[in-house]
Structures are given as structure tokens and as C-alpha cells.
């Protein structure tokens, strides 16, 4: 009868969702393993080279230990990002949005990245603005701003990184613009995927994990907001997120 068919359809639908979730998890585990393997292989190789005699070679020994430290830092960044994602995905995760001034998140993170910008010979500009009151978890919103600033500074060779904030009828927004390499149109929608990188070697060399923008997307989604990017290759990129305003 009608009822029976309805039930069968429902079950099939559930199964395909379970299967899809399973596949996503499998891909994720495979990706994580791959990401862990590269620095681990390198750590082991340099340690063995040192033990095989390079320890006696002062100059090379120092260089190899510096590489070991850099690889360990990479592993640390990866584990930190994985823990952030795990925390965000916990089904019982508490999300407590309160009235929060976007201005404060941006001001703090612009101050935190001032040194990195100076070292990269970039100007970091935050155009002063009135408070923008949004409904948010302060520390998480700061992480969003931090990840966007980190990328803008990491991928920009020369020029300016500019942060702007504002509000419209229902949302508060923040834009981070850079004068970096830009992103091709066909890559744009993919940069928010976990482990997606346009230039793997460059991301790795800069200490990237490939998870920064997926964390951004996740946090903004938890806030009931949206993240987007527009970019012109050779000119620069603008990442924008918006979250609901506080009444
Ligand atoms: P990563 O740790 O590699 O930076 P993200 O998830 O933060 O990982 O970013 C994914 C990819 O998107 C980067 O590897 C890079 O190719 C690209 N990307 C992110 N931000 C920028 C930017 N401001 N300018 C150019 N490319 C960017």
C-alpha cells in the first residue's frame, strides 16, 4: 500500500545520507593521514641523517635541527586545527552568542598580526569605524578574523591588507582585502573545502594546514552567517563574512 512505499523511500534516503557521511569521514581520515605522513617522514629522515654522522658537521647539524623544528611546528598547527574542527563539530558543543562588538575582535587581531605584517613588509590597515554590535561568541569570531588575516599576510608579496567592518539592516560584516596573487574563478568555491590548497608547496612552505578557511566557514555557519570571497587574479582577494546583528 501507499504507506509501505513511503517507508521504503524514507529508509533509502537515510541510508544514502549515512553512506555519504561515511565516505566524507573516510576521505577525511585519508587526508589527515597523508598530511601527517609528510612531516613525519621528514622528521625521521633528518634525525637519522644526524645520527649517521651529520651531528659532527656543525653547520649542517644546525640547519637540520632547524628543519626538524619547522616540521614539528607544522604538525602542531595541524593538530591545533584538527582539534578546533573536532570541537566545532561536537554535537553537544555549547554555542553561546552574546552581544559583541565586531570592532573589538578586529582591533585585537590587527594588533596581534602587526609584527607579522611588518616582517612581510606589508601595511596592515584597519579603517576606524563605529561599533558594530553582533550576536557572537567573541573568541570564535576572533579566530575567524585571525585566520583571514593570517592568509592575507601569508599569500601577499607586497602591498596592503585592509580590514573594514560595517552593518546593514540585519547583519554585521567584516571584509579582509589584500593585494596578493588572487584566486582563479574556478578555484574560488573550493578554497573553503578541507585541505584544499591552490598551491600546495607554497601553503606548506608558509606553514599552512589547508584547514583555516574550513574553520572560518564552520564558525560563521554556527553564527547563522555567511562567508564569501571575490578575487581578481593578479590584483587581490577580498574575504567577507557576515553574522546577525544584535538588537
Ligand atoms: P592554508 O593553511 O593552506 O592557508 P586555508 O584553508 O586557510 O589553508 O586556505 C586554503 C587555500 O586558499 C590556500 O592554500 C590558498 O591557496 C588559498 N587562499 C586563502 N587565502 C588566500 C588569499 N588571501 N590569497 C590567495 N589565496 C588564498
Short mmCIF file of C-alpha atoms and ligand atoms in Angstrom, two decimals:
data_model
loop_
_atom_site.label_atom_id
_atom_site.label_comp_id
_atom_site.label_asym_id
_atom_site.label_seq_id
_atom_site.Cartn_x
_atom_site.Cartn_y
_atom_site.Cartn_z
CA UNK A 1 0.00 0.00 0.00
CA UNK A 2 0.95 3.69 0.00
CA UNK A 3 2.25 3.60 3.50
CA UNK A 4 4.72 0.78 2.78
CA UNK A 5 6.23 2.57 -0.22
CA UNK A 6 6.64 5.73 1.79
CA UNK A 7 8.54 3.81 4.46
CA UNK A 8 10.87 2.22 1.92
CA UNK A 9 11.68 5.58 0.38
CA UNK A 10 12.46 7.03 3.77
CA UNK A 11 14.87 4.20 4.61
CA UNK A 12 16.70 4.53 1.28
CA UNK A 13 17.07 8.23 1.81
CA UNK A 14 18.52 7.69 5.29
CA UNK A 15 20.97 5.07 4.02
CA UNK A 16 22.36 7.28 1.30
CA UNK A 17 22.89 10.04 3.82
CA UNK A 18 24.65 7.66 6.18
CA UNK A 19 26.79 6.41 3.31
CA UNK A 20 27.68 9.90 2.21
CA UNK A 21 28.66 10.83 5.75
CA UNK A 22 30.73 7.66 5.95
CA UNK A 23 32.53 8.49 2.72
CA UNK A 24 33.26 12.03 3.87
CA UNK A 25 34.73 10.65 7.08
CA UNK A 26 36.86 8.13 5.18
CA UNK A 27 38.20 10.83 2.88
CA UNK A 28 38.95 13.00 5.86
CA UNK A 29 40.90 10.28 7.67
CA UNK A 30 42.85 9.55 4.48
CA UNK A 31 43.64 13.26 4.06
CA UNK A 32 44.73 13.66 7.67
CA UNK A 33 46.98 10.60 7.44
CA UNK A 34 48.55 11.95 4.29
CA UNK A 35 49.12 15.36 5.88
CA UNK A 36 50.74 13.76 8.93
CA UNK A 37 52.95 11.47 6.90
CA UNK A 38 54.91 14.18 5.10
CA UNK A 39 56.29 15.99 8.17
CA UNK A 40 56.81 12.69 9.99
CA UNK A 41 58.88 11.27 7.13
CA UNK A 42 60.92 14.43 7.09
CA UNK A 43 61.44 14.42 10.88
CA UNK A 44 62.59 10.85 10.82
CA UNK A 45 64.88 11.38 7.84
CA UNK A 46 66.68 14.36 9.37
CA UNK A 47 67.03 12.65 12.75
CA UNK A 48 68.58 9.61 11.04
CA UNK A 49 70.93 11.77 8.99
CA UNK A 50 72.09 13.47 12.17
CA UNK A 51 72.68 10.13 13.89
CA UNK A 52 74.53 8.80 10.84
CA UNK A 53 77.24 11.42 11.24
CA UNK A 54 75.81 14.85 10.42
CA UNK A 55 75.89 15.64 14.15
CA UNK A 56 79.68 16.14 13.80
CA UNK A 57 79.14 18.62 10.97
CA UNK A 58 78.34 21.77 12.93
CA UNK A 59 76.92 23.82 10.11
CA UNK A 60 74.66 21.17 8.64
CA UNK A 61 73.63 19.93 12.06
CA UNK A 62 72.17 23.34 12.95
CA UNK A 63 70.38 23.57 9.62
CA UNK A 64 68.88 20.09 10.03
CA UNK A 65 67.68 20.80 13.55
CA UNK A 66 66.01 23.99 12.27
CA UNK A 67 64.17 21.90 9.69
CA UNK A 68 63.13 19.47 12.42
CA UNK A 69 61.74 22.37 14.44
CA UNK A 70 59.83 23.74 11.43
CA UNK A 71 58.29 20.33 10.73
CA UNK A 72 57.31 19.94 14.37
CA UNK A 73 55.65 23.37 14.21
CA UNK A 74 53.73 22.20 11.17
CA UNK A 75 52.50 19.13 13.00
CA UNK A 76 51.49 21.33 15.91
CA UNK A 77 49.50 23.68 13.66
CA UNK A 78 47.77 20.71 12.05
CA UNK A 79 46.82 19.16 15.38
CA UNK A 80 45.60 22.54 16.69
CA UNK A 81 43.36 23.00 13.63
CA UNK A 82 42.07 19.42 13.84
CA UNK A 83 41.16 19.97 17.49
CA UNK A 84 39.36 23.21 16.59
CA UNK A 85 37.34 21.37 13.95
CA UNK A 86 36.56 18.49 16.32
CA UNK A 87 35.41 20.98 18.95
CA UNK A 88 33.21 22.81 16.42
CA UNK A 89 31.65 19.54 15.24
CA UNK A 90 30.86 18.08 18.65
CA UNK A 91 27.09 17.55 18.57
CA UNK A 92 26.76 18.73 22.17
CA UNK A 93 29.03 21.75 21.64
CA UNK A 94 27.73 24.76 23.51
CA UNK A 95 27.29 27.82 21.44
CA UNK A 96 26.65 30.93 23.45
CA UNK A 97 26.27 34.04 21.41
CA UNK A 98 26.12 37.32 23.25
CA UNK A 99 26.03 40.97 22.20
CA UNK A 100 29.52 41.56 20.90
CA UNK A 101 31.29 44.42 19.18
CA UNK A 102 32.93 43.28 15.95
CA UNK A 103 35.21 46.27 16.25
CA UNK A 104 36.90 44.67 19.28
CA UNK A 105 37.60 41.35 17.54
CA UNK A 106 39.17 43.17 14.61
CA UNK A 107 41.16 45.64 16.69
CA UNK A 108 42.65 42.83 18.80
CA UNK A 109 43.60 40.69 15.82
CA UNK A 110 45.01 43.60 13.84
CA UNK A 111 47.26 44.31 16.82
CA UNK A 112 48.19 40.62 17.08
CA UNK A 113 49.24 40.50 13.41
CA UNK A 114 51.08 43.84 13.33
CA UNK A 115 54.51 42.18 13.69
CA UNK A 116 53.81 39.54 11.05
CA UNK A 117 52.71 42.26 8.62
CA UNK A 118 55.83 44.31 9.34
CA UNK A 119 58.07 41.30 8.79
CA UNK A 120 56.33 40.71 5.44
CA UNK A 121 56.76 44.40 4.53
CA UNK A 122 53.01 44.85 4.24
CA UNK A 123 50.84 47.67 5.52
CA UNK A 124 48.03 46.45 7.70
CA UNK A 125 45.18 48.95 7.77
CA UNK A 126 42.04 48.94 9.86
CA UNK A 127 39.80 51.78 8.91
CA UNK A 128 38.30 53.20 12.07
CA UNK A 129 34.60 52.68 12.44
CA UNK A 130 31.76 52.91 14.88
CA UNK A 131 30.96 49.80 16.95
CA UNK A 132 29.18 47.02 15.09
CA UNK A 133 27.12 45.01 17.54
CA UNK A 134 26.58 41.41 16.54
CA UNK A 135 25.38 38.20 18.20
CA UNK A 136 28.54 36.17 18.56
CA UNK A 137 30.94 34.16 20.64
CA UNK A 138 33.81 36.61 20.96
CA UNK A 139 36.78 34.21 20.92
CA UNK A 140 35.40 32.29 17.94
CA UNK A 141 34.80 35.45 15.98
CA UNK A 142 38.37 36.49 16.73
CA UNK A 143 39.54 33.17 15.32
CA UNK A 144 37.68 33.91 12.08
CA UNK A 145 39.36 37.31 11.78
CA UNK A 146 42.72 35.76 12.70
CA UNK A 147 42.51 33.06 10.02
CA UNK A 148 41.58 35.60 7.34
CA UNK A 149 44.38 37.97 8.36
CA UNK A 150 46.84 35.10 8.53
CA UNK A 151 46.03 34.12 4.94
CA UNK A 152 46.05 37.67 3.61
CA UNK A 153 49.51 38.25 5.09
CA UNK A 154 50.80 34.79 4.15
CA UNK A 155 49.89 34.97 0.47
CA UNK A 156 50.54 38.65 -0.27
CA UNK A 157 54.01 39.52 -1.58
CA UNK A 158 53.68 43.29 -1.45
CA UNK A 159 51.16 46.00 -0.75
CA UNK A 160 48.34 46.39 1.71
CA UNK A 161 45.99 44.29 3.78
CA UNK A 162 42.87 46.25 4.66
CA UNK A 163 40.13 45.37 7.14
CA UNK A 164 36.74 47.04 7.05
CA UNK A 165 33.64 46.45 9.10
CA UNK A 166 30.09 47.69 8.81
CA UNK A 167 26.46 46.74 9.09
CA UNK A 168 23.31 46.57 7.03
CA UNK A 169 19.70 46.07 8.07
CA UNK A 170 20.17 42.64 9.66
CA UNK A 171 23.86 41.70 9.51
CA UNK A 172 27.20 42.97 10.72
CA UNK A 173 30.01 42.34 8.23
CA UNK A 174 33.78 42.29 8.05
CA UNK A 175 35.98 42.32 4.95
CA UNK A 176 39.67 41.46 4.71
CA UNK A 177 41.19 42.63 1.41
CA UNK A 178 44.68 42.00 0.13
CA UNK A 179 46.83 42.93 -2.85
CA UNK A 180 48.02 39.35 -3.22
CA UNK A 181 48.04 36.87 -6.11
CA UNK A 182 44.26 36.49 -6.26
CA UNK A 183 42.36 33.28 -6.93
CA UNK A 184 41.06 31.95 -10.27
CA UNK A 185 37.28 31.91 -10.63
CA UNK A 186 37.10 28.10 -10.87
CA UNK A 187 39.06 27.69 -7.62
CA UNK A 188 37.04 30.25 -5.66
CA UNK A 189 34.25 27.96 -4.43
CA UNK A 190 36.73 25.26 -3.44
CA UNK A 191 39.02 27.21 -1.12
CA UNK A 192 36.64 26.61 1.80
CA UNK A 193 36.97 22.83 1.49
CA UNK A 194 39.11 20.99 4.00
CA UNK A 195 42.69 20.55 2.82
CA UNK A 196 42.02 22.30 -0.49
CA UNK A 197 45.00 24.43 -1.48
CA UNK A 198 45.71 26.12 -4.76
CA UNK A 199 49.47 25.90 -4.42
CA UNK A 200 50.30 23.05 -2.07
CA UNK A 201 54.02 23.73 -1.93
CA UNK A 202 53.52 27.40 -1.16
CA UNK A 203 50.91 26.74 1.52
CA UNK A 204 53.19 24.20 3.20
CA UNK A 205 56.23 26.43 2.99
CA UNK A 206 54.17 29.12 4.75
CA UNK A 207 53.09 26.70 7.46
CA UNK A 208 49.54 26.36 6.14
CA UNK A 209 47.39 23.40 7.16
CA UNK A 210 44.72 23.71 4.47
CA UNK A 211 42.10 23.90 7.21
CA UNK A 212 41.98 27.63 8.02
CA UNK A 213 39.12 28.58 5.70
CA UNK A 214 37.08 25.46 6.52
CA UNK A 215 37.26 26.53 10.17
CA UNK A 216 36.18 30.04 9.17
CA UNK A 217 33.21 28.67 7.26
CA UNK A 218 32.21 26.42 10.11
CA UNK A 219 32.33 29.13 12.77
CA UNK A 220 30.44 31.66 10.65
CA UNK A 221 27.83 28.98 9.90
CA UNK A 222 27.36 28.32 13.63
CA UNK A 223 26.59 32.02 14.00
CA UNK A 224 23.92 31.80 11.31
CA UNK A 225 26.05 33.89 8.99
CA UNK A 226 27.79 33.53 5.65
CA UNK A 227 31.28 33.78 4.27
CA UNK A 228 32.20 34.69 0.70
CA UNK A 229 35.15 35.67 -1.42
CA UNK A 230 35.69 37.73 -4.51
CA UNK A 231 39.01 37.90 -6.22
CA UNK A 232 40.81 39.08 -9.29
CA UNK A 233 43.95 37.17 -10.28
CA UNK A 234 46.98 39.44 -10.16
CA UNK A 235 45.09 42.13 -8.24
CA UNK A 236 43.98 40.65 -4.93
CA UNK A 237 41.25 39.00 -2.91
CA UNK A 238 38.53 40.10 -0.51
CA UNK A 239 37.13 37.66 2.02
CA UNK A 240 33.91 38.73 3.67
CA UNK A 241 31.84 37.30 6.47
CA UNK A 242 28.60 38.47 7.97
CA UNK A 243 26.82 37.49 11.16
CA UNK A 244 23.45 38.58 12.54
CA UNK A 245 23.30 41.93 14.29
CA UNK A 246 22.42 42.16 17.96
CA UNK A 247 19.26 44.08 18.64
P1 LIG B 1 46.11 27.20 4.18
O1 LIG B 1 46.54 26.68 5.50
O2 LIG B 1 46.68 26.43 3.03
O3 LIG B 1 46.28 28.67 4.07
P2 LIG B 1 43.23 27.78 4.07
O4 LIG B 1 42.06 26.86 4.27
O5 LIG B 1 43.37 28.92 5.00
O6 LIG B 1 44.53 26.84 4.12
O7 LIG B 1 43.21 28.32 2.57
C1 LIG B 1 43.02 27.40 1.50
C2 LIG B 1 43.74 27.88 0.24
O8 LIG B 1 43.09 29.04 -0.27
C3 LIG B 1 45.19 28.29 0.46
O9 LIG B 1 46.08 27.20 0.42
C4 LIG B 1 45.41 29.26 -0.69
O10 LIG B 1 45.71 28.54 -1.87
C5 LIG B 1 44.05 29.91 -0.87
N1 LIG B 1 43.97 31.24 -0.20
C6 LIG B 1 43.45 31.50 1.02
N2 LIG B 1 43.52 32.81 1.31
C7 LIG B 1 44.09 33.41 0.23
C8 LIG B 1 44.43 34.77 -0.09
N3 LIG B 1 44.18 35.78 0.75
N4 LIG B 1 45.00 35.00 -1.31
C9 LIG B 1 45.24 33.99 -2.18
N5 LIG B 1 44.96 32.69 -1.92
C10 LIG B 1 44.37 32.39 -0.74
#
